[in-house]
Amino acid sequence: MVTMAEVAERAGVTKQSVSNVLAGKSVRPETAAKVNAAIEELGYKPNLLARSLRTGTTMTFGLFVPSVADPFYSSVVEEVENVLVRHGYNLLLATTRHDPEYARAHLENLTARAVDALLVAGDAGVVQQLPLLAAAQFPVGLFAWEVDPPQSLPVVSIDYEAAGFLAGRHLRDLGHRKVAVVASLPFHAPRVAGLRRAFAADGLDIDDSMVFTPASDDASAGFAAASAALAADPGLTAIFATRDVLALGALDAVARTGRRVPEDVSVVGFDDLALVGHSEPALTTVAFPTREMAQQAVELLLRAVDAGKPPTNAISLLRPSLTVRASSGPPPSA
Amino acid sequence: MVTMAEVAERAGVTKQSVSNVLAGKSVRPETAAKVNAAIEELGYKPNLLARSLRTGTTMTFGLFVPSVADPFYSSVVEEVENVLVRHGYNLLLATTRHDPEYARAHLENLTARAVDALLVAGDAGVVQQLPLLAAAQFPVGLFAWEVDPPQSLPVVSIDYEAAGFLAGRHLRDLGHRKVAVVASLPFHAPRVAGLRRAFAADGLDIDDSMVFTPASDDASAGFAAASAALAADPGLTAIFATRDVLALGALDAVARTGRRVPEDVSVVGFDDLALVGHSEPALTTVAFPTREMAQQAVELLLRAVDAGKPPTNAISLLRPSLTVRASSGPPPSA
DNA sequence: CTGAAAGCGCTTACAG
DNA sequence: CTGAAAGCGCTTACAG
């Protein structure tokens, strides 16, 4: 690798001048010209490691997600990276796999000055590591945190309870009374609570026996959980799934029992993934502004990095909305 | 931040001994004990930046993907990260967005010693940057490269032509004669060529007018392209989509014309995404071993890093297989 | 505006 | 096995 000293020698100036040219500081034009020529001839690239060691800043942003295979979190990664590119930051990605040990190991790694800031998406597997997160030397933010957001760190999230309420009110207004829930508990408890609140307004309740927890957040687990729900109560008229991937499995589960969506059973999901507009039938789902959330969270942290102080400690809850498509309708009896 | 010098002072030894303990070199037991105690008391974490500057190794692995929102590439990210975690490496992720400029910008960034190795997944947007890739100071590998893999760099990929052939033979054996193709060209040309070869064995051909190129690789674009195909030739009996996400849109497009899959029109996809086992109907698709590919590619590069020499320059083509589900069947006339 | 020096926090030869 | 020194490639005060 060619070094700054070699560039300086070639240009007949000191390293200092080379550094100044690179940093865009005011330099005599002919010096700049000589330096740039030397950089060009030698194909010089500044060593970012050396710069980082000196400046204490790495231009690298850490992001933790439970899984990238999960379409919701992969969209988070995409939106975060969009913002980072604009700010000239690199993305260091770590997958926590809903596992506190993975989260801890990655965190210990990053603590050693590897990132300028860290955004942690999803609470599963990270709840146990809050003390480590709070003790980090760099700004840390929490993203899409659902259960009891901690006070100690800034949070950018969704009003999950309100989101569940939107779905519940929609089903209730359509006339549904017998609803099953497919929910990844305990993490999706607020969504279920919102759903229940919508029904409670009419004096209705969703029995605990009609809440089914899938083994994981994917279509197969959603299929299995929804199949169990349909078997448990053949008279149910609607299924609310707390993730679109689960809802896709539920659509299949309903079809396999020979029933139609939405004529016999309505299905409502949560996430509004790009492809659920083309499922059969197109999925009614709760949507939220992932892009705006990502932008807000990343910029909160980058501002803190620039200012050299901790980020504003606040909780910001983005508002969900309901996207009504073909998978929901009145119950058969109505 | 507490430094190694402070630990040494606290333990009453030199930095050297602290460094030796951390590196696991043979150290006198009582020295090790004193050092470990001091590390514990002070909460010392070695500064990885300083270590990297000295050793020239960063324990960071770069991965380029066209997009993380694309389920195929997000599964690549997941599998790559699985392997990296086992080797103690961090993942620096960059999205090239099918754009040569993004690819170049990210590459220039990494060139400055930020990664120990780089895996580039997908050829779109990267073809133009091959000279830069070949000139990198660290091992570079190509992954899931489809069109004319370059000779200059190691490649771990799929036999895309064979994959297209598998899909084509399946449709041909079922008796289909009028097939439309939804293909992201030019990058998916080998898949289409394989499909054509299967039909050519029976003296059949797929007319260029029945090859439709979607605007992007997602369900909506697949829906639009398949709708165009169905409008262009109402007599077609099968649609081959070169990505599952496109095929999901095609399933919807067929349904919207009031036809059934597979009774009226068969649909075959490509990727075997986790959720297409639960689409309506479940999708017949070409599958390939992403996990094995990722493992092979990452370990090829990490071996090169360890050995301090360029990776073995070879091309490795993994074999595809066909997963037959409910979306394909004999044509109506058969 | 430019030159010579110090130092970021490590690791790696090199003597004892 | 331990100690004192040099150096990875930068940037940042500090004099001229």
PDB file of C-alpha atoms in Angstrom, chain A residues 1 45-50 52-53 56-58 60 67-71 74-75 77-78 81-82 85 88-97 102 106 108-114 132 137 218-221 223 245 248-249 251-253 255-256 273-275 277-282, chain B residues 1 45-50 52-53 56-58 60 67-71 74-75 77-78 81-82 85 88-97 102 106 108-114 132 137 218-221 223 245 248-249 251-253 255-256 273-275 277-282:
ATOM      1  CA  MET A   1       0.000   0.000   0.000  1.00  0.00           C
ATOM      2  CA  LYS A  45      -5.838   5.723  -0.842  1.00  0.00           C
ATOM      3  CA  PRO A  46      -5.775   7.022   2.721  1.00  0.00           C
ATOM      4  CA  ASN A  47      -5.687   4.283   5.338  1.00  0.00           C
ATOM      5  CA  LEU A  48      -8.979   4.609   7.152  1.00  0.00           C
ATOM      6  CA  LEU A  49      -7.769   2.540  10.066  1.00  0.00           C
ATOM      7  CA  ALA A  50      -4.959   4.950  10.836  1.00  0.00           C
ATOM      8  CA  SER A  52      -9.821   6.253  12.763  1.00  0.00           C
ATOM      9  CA  LEU A  53      -7.227   5.484  15.403  1.00  0.00           C
ATOM     10  CA  GLY A  56     -11.546   8.178  17.234  1.00  0.00           C
ATOM     11  CA  THR A  57     -14.268   8.023  14.612  1.00  0.00           C
ATOM     12  CA  THR A  58     -14.848   5.109  12.245  1.00  0.00           C
ATOM     13  CA  THR A  60     -19.204   2.884  10.639  1.00  0.00           C
ATOM     14  CA  SER A  67     -32.873 -11.892  11.558  1.00  0.00           C
ATOM     15  CA  VAL A  68     -32.376 -10.689   7.997  1.00  0.00           C
ATOM     16  CA  ALA A  69     -34.414 -13.555   6.587  1.00  0.00           C
ATOM     17  CA  ASP A  70     -37.461 -11.904   8.132  1.00  0.00           C
ATOM     18  CA  PRO A  71     -38.926  -9.534   5.512  1.00  0.00           C
ATOM     19  CA  SER A  74     -34.692  -6.894   5.913  1.00  0.00           C
ATOM     20  CA  SER A  75     -36.718  -3.831   4.989  1.00  0.00           C
ATOM     21  CA  VAL A  77     -31.819  -2.971   6.971  1.00  0.00           C
ATOM     22  CA  GLU A  78     -32.565  -1.558   3.557  1.00  0.00           C
ATOM     23  CA  GLU A  81     -28.601   1.606   4.690  1.00  0.00           C
ATOM     24  CA  ASN A  82     -30.322   4.152   2.453  1.00  0.00           C
ATOM     25  CA  VAL A  85     -25.180   5.973   2.302  1.00  0.00           C
ATOM     26  CA  GLY A  88     -21.169   8.503   4.006  1.00  0.00           C
ATOM     27  CA  TYR A  89     -21.369   5.822   6.674  1.00  0.00           C
ATOM     28  CA  ASN A  90     -20.658   2.113   6.388  1.00  0.00           C
ATOM     29  CA  LEU A  91     -23.030  -0.474   7.807  1.00  0.00           C
ATOM     30  CA  LEU A  92     -21.851  -3.143  10.213  1.00  0.00           C
ATOM     31  CA  LEU A  93     -24.677  -5.653  10.474  1.00  0.00           C
ATOM     32  CA  ALA A  94     -25.159  -8.204  13.224  1.00  0.00           C
ATOM     33  CA  THR A  95     -27.919 -10.752  13.624  1.00  0.00           C
ATOM     34  CA  THR A  96     -29.030 -11.454  17.172  1.00  0.00           C
ATOM     35  CA  ARG A  97     -31.243 -14.472  16.348  1.00  0.00           C
ATOM     36  CA  TYR A 102     -25.486 -13.629  20.298  1.00  0.00           C
ATOM     37  CA  HIS A 106     -21.783  -8.908  19.102  1.00  0.00           C
ATOM     38  CA  GLU A 108     -18.675  -6.922  23.202  1.00  0.00           C
ATOM     39  CA  ASN A 109     -17.189  -6.910  19.751  1.00  0.00           C
ATOM     40  CA  LEU A 110     -18.517  -3.485  18.922  1.00  0.00           C
ATOM     41  CA  THR A 111     -17.674  -1.975  22.266  1.00  0.00           C
ATOM     42  CA  ALA A 112     -14.048  -1.956  21.246  1.00  0.00           C
ATOM     43  CA  ARG A 113     -14.471   1.206  19.195  1.00  0.00           C
ATOM     44  CA  ALA A 114     -15.636  -0.538  16.051  1.00  0.00           C
ATOM     45  CA  LEU A 132     -24.313  -3.359  28.386  1.00  0.00           C
ATOM     46  CA  GLN A 137     -19.121   4.450  24.732  1.00  0.00           C
ATOM     47  CA  ASP A 218     -42.483 -17.635   9.142  1.00  0.00           C
ATOM     48  CA  ALA A 219     -45.214 -18.900   6.861  1.00  0.00           C
ATOM     49  CA  SER A 220     -44.918 -22.526   7.956  1.00  0.00           C
ATOM     50  CA  ALA A 221     -45.305 -21.679  11.609  1.00  0.00           C
ATOM     51  CA  PHE A 223     -49.815 -22.217   8.802  1.00  0.00           C
ATOM     52  CA  VAL A 245     -45.513 -13.900   7.128  1.00  0.00           C
ATOM     53  CA  LEU A 248     -49.617 -15.851   4.601  1.00  0.00           C
ATOM     54  CA  GLY A 249     -49.458 -19.212   6.327  1.00  0.00           C
ATOM     55  CA  LEU A 251     -54.352 -17.895   4.276  1.00  0.00           C
ATOM     56  CA  ASP A 252     -53.053 -21.283   3.241  1.00  0.00           C
ATOM     57  CA  ALA A 253     -54.401 -22.953   6.374  1.00  0.00           C
ATOM     58  CA  ALA A 255     -57.741 -22.793   2.074  1.00  0.00           C
ATOM     59  CA  ARG A 256     -56.620 -26.265   3.137  1.00  0.00           C
ATOM     60  CA  LEU A 273     -44.819  -6.394   3.221  1.00  0.00           C
ATOM     61  CA  ALA A 274     -44.293  -5.606  -0.445  1.00  0.00           C
ATOM     62  CA  LEU A 275     -45.574  -8.959  -1.644  1.00  0.00           C
ATOM     63  CA  GLY A 277     -50.508  -7.034  -2.154  1.00  0.00           C
ATOM     64  CA  HIS A 278     -50.336 -10.063  -4.462  1.00  0.00           C
ATOM     65  CA  SER A 279     -51.172 -12.945  -2.160  1.00  0.00           C
ATOM     66  CA  GLU A 280     -54.393 -14.870  -2.830  1.00  0.00           C
ATOM     67  CA  PRO A 281     -56.390 -13.046  -1.771  1.00  0.00           C
ATOM     68  CA  ALA A 282     -54.504  -9.774  -1.285  1.00  0.00           C
TER      69      ALA A 282
ATOM     70  CA  MET B   1     -11.477   4.412  27.416  1.00  0.00           C
ATOM     71  CA  LYS B  45     -11.403  -3.728  26.279  1.00  0.00           C
ATOM     72  CA  PRO B  46      -8.600  -3.822  23.732  1.00  0.00           C
ATOM     73  CA  ASN B  47      -8.911  -1.181  21.053  1.00  0.00           C
ATOM     74  CA  LEU B  48      -9.487  -3.135  17.876  1.00  0.00           C
ATOM     75  CA  LEU B  49      -8.597  -0.191  15.696  1.00  0.00           C
ATOM     76  CA  ALA B  50      -5.103   0.036  17.123  1.00  0.00           C
ATOM     77  CA  SER B  52      -5.859  -3.623  13.227  1.00  0.00           C
ATOM     78  CA  LEU B  53      -3.531  -0.792  12.314  1.00  0.00           C
ATOM     79  CA  GLY B  56      -3.132  -5.130   9.107  1.00  0.00           C
ATOM     80  CA  THR B  57      -6.130  -7.365   9.734  1.00  0.00           C
ATOM     81  CA  THR B  58      -9.586  -6.144  10.681  1.00  0.00           C
ATOM     82  CA  THR B  60     -14.252  -7.678   9.125  1.00  0.00           C
ATOM     83  CA  SER B  67     -30.621  -5.462  -2.402  1.00  0.00           C
ATOM     84  CA  VAL B  68     -31.543  -6.823   1.011  1.00  0.00           C
ATOM     85  CA  ALA B  69     -35.231  -6.348   0.393  1.00  0.00           C
ATOM     86  CA  ASP B  70     -34.982  -9.161  -2.134  1.00  0.00           C
ATOM     87  CA  PRO B  71     -35.685 -12.425  -0.282  1.00  0.00           C
ATOM     88  CA  SER B  74     -31.483 -11.555   2.299  1.00  0.00           C
ATOM     89  CA  SER B  75     -31.095 -15.310   2.647  1.00  0.00           C
ATOM     90  CA  VAL B  77     -26.829 -12.341   3.906  1.00  0.00           C
ATOM     91  CA  GLU B  78     -28.183 -14.624   6.584  1.00  0.00           C
ATOM     92  CA  GLU B  81     -23.389 -14.140   8.545  1.00  0.00           C
ATOM     93  CA  ASN B  82     -23.901 -17.616   9.985  1.00  0.00           C
ATOM     94  CA  VAL B  85     -20.028 -15.669  13.332  1.00  0.00           C
ATOM     95  CA  GLY B  88     -15.313 -14.560  14.695  1.00  0.00           C
ATOM     96  CA  TYR B  89     -15.701 -12.111  11.823  1.00  0.00           C
ATOM     97  CA  ASN B  90     -17.841  -9.000  11.591  1.00  0.00           C
ATOM     98  CA  LEU B  91     -20.021  -8.315   8.573  1.00  0.00           C
ATOM     99  CA  LEU B  92     -19.790  -5.062   6.652  1.00  0.00           C
ATOM    100  CA  LEU B  93     -22.792  -4.988   4.335  1.00  0.00           C
ATOM    101  CA  ALA B  94     -23.187  -2.813   1.283  1.00  0.00           C
ATOM    102  CA  THR B  95     -26.100  -2.628  -1.121  1.00  0.00           C
ATOM    103  CA  THR B  96     -25.216  -2.035  -4.740  1.00  0.00           C
ATOM    104  CA  ARG B  97     -28.788  -1.440  -5.967  1.00  0.00           C
ATOM    105  CA  TYR B 102     -23.022   2.543  -5.838  1.00  0.00           C
ATOM    106  CA  HIS B 106     -18.636   1.216  -1.780  1.00  0.00           C
ATOM    107  CA  GLU B 108     -13.457   2.675  -2.962  1.00  0.00           C
ATOM    108  CA  ASN B 109     -14.509   2.841   0.634  1.00  0.00           C
ATOM    109  CA  LEU B 110     -13.476  -0.721   1.358  1.00  0.00           C
ATOM    110  CA  THR B 111     -10.256  -0.504  -0.572  1.00  0.00           C
ATOM    111  CA  ALA B 112      -8.819   1.567   2.210  1.00  0.00           C
ATOM    112  CA  ARG B 113      -8.111  -1.459   4.374  1.00  0.00           C
ATOM    113  CA  ALA B 114     -11.561  -1.644   5.894  1.00  0.00           C
ATOM    114  CA  LEU B 132     -11.389  -2.374  -9.427  1.00  0.00           C
ATOM    115  CA  GLN B 137      -5.541  -5.584  -1.892  1.00  0.00           C
ATOM    116  CA  ASP B 218     -40.797  -7.924  -7.025  1.00  0.00           C
ATOM    117  CA  ALA B 219     -44.337  -9.256  -6.985  1.00  0.00           C
ATOM    118  CA  SER B 220     -45.889  -6.154  -8.516  1.00  0.00           C
ATOM    119  CA  ALA B 221     -43.555  -6.199 -11.487  1.00  0.00           C
ATOM    120  CA  PHE B 223     -47.873  -9.301 -11.814  1.00  0.00           C
ATOM    121  CA  VAL B 245     -41.146 -13.053  -6.217  1.00  0.00           C
ATOM    122  CA  LEU B 248     -45.983 -14.814  -6.873  1.00  0.00           C
ATOM    123  CA  GLY B 249     -47.111 -11.859  -8.938  1.00  0.00           C
ATOM    124  CA  LEU B 251     -50.041 -16.409  -9.668  1.00  0.00           C
ATOM    125  CA  ASP B 252     -52.063 -13.322  -8.883  1.00  0.00           C
ATOM    126  CA  ALA B 253     -52.145 -12.251 -12.538  1.00  0.00           C
ATOM    127  CA  ALA B 255     -56.199 -15.480 -10.855  1.00  0.00           C
ATOM    128  CA  ARG B 256     -57.253 -11.969 -11.900  1.00  0.00           C
ATOM    129  CA  LEU B 273     -38.121 -18.992  -0.980  1.00  0.00           C
ATOM    130  CA  ALA B 274     -39.336 -20.082   2.443  1.00  0.00           C
ATOM    131  CA  LEU B 275     -42.815 -18.713   1.956  1.00  0.00           C
ATOM    132  CA  GLY B 277     -44.520 -23.404   0.094  1.00  0.00           C
ATOM    133  CA  HIS B 278     -47.618 -21.593   1.352  1.00  0.00           C
ATOM    134  CA  SER B 279     -48.640 -19.467  -1.599  1.00  0.00           C
ATOM    135  CA  GLU B 280     -52.000 -20.241  -3.259  1.00  0.00           C
ATOM    136  CA  PRO B 281     -51.329 -22.647  -4.785  1.00  0.00           C
ATOM    137  CA  ALA B 282     -47.968 -23.736  -3.440  1.00  0.00           C
TER     138      ALA B 282
END
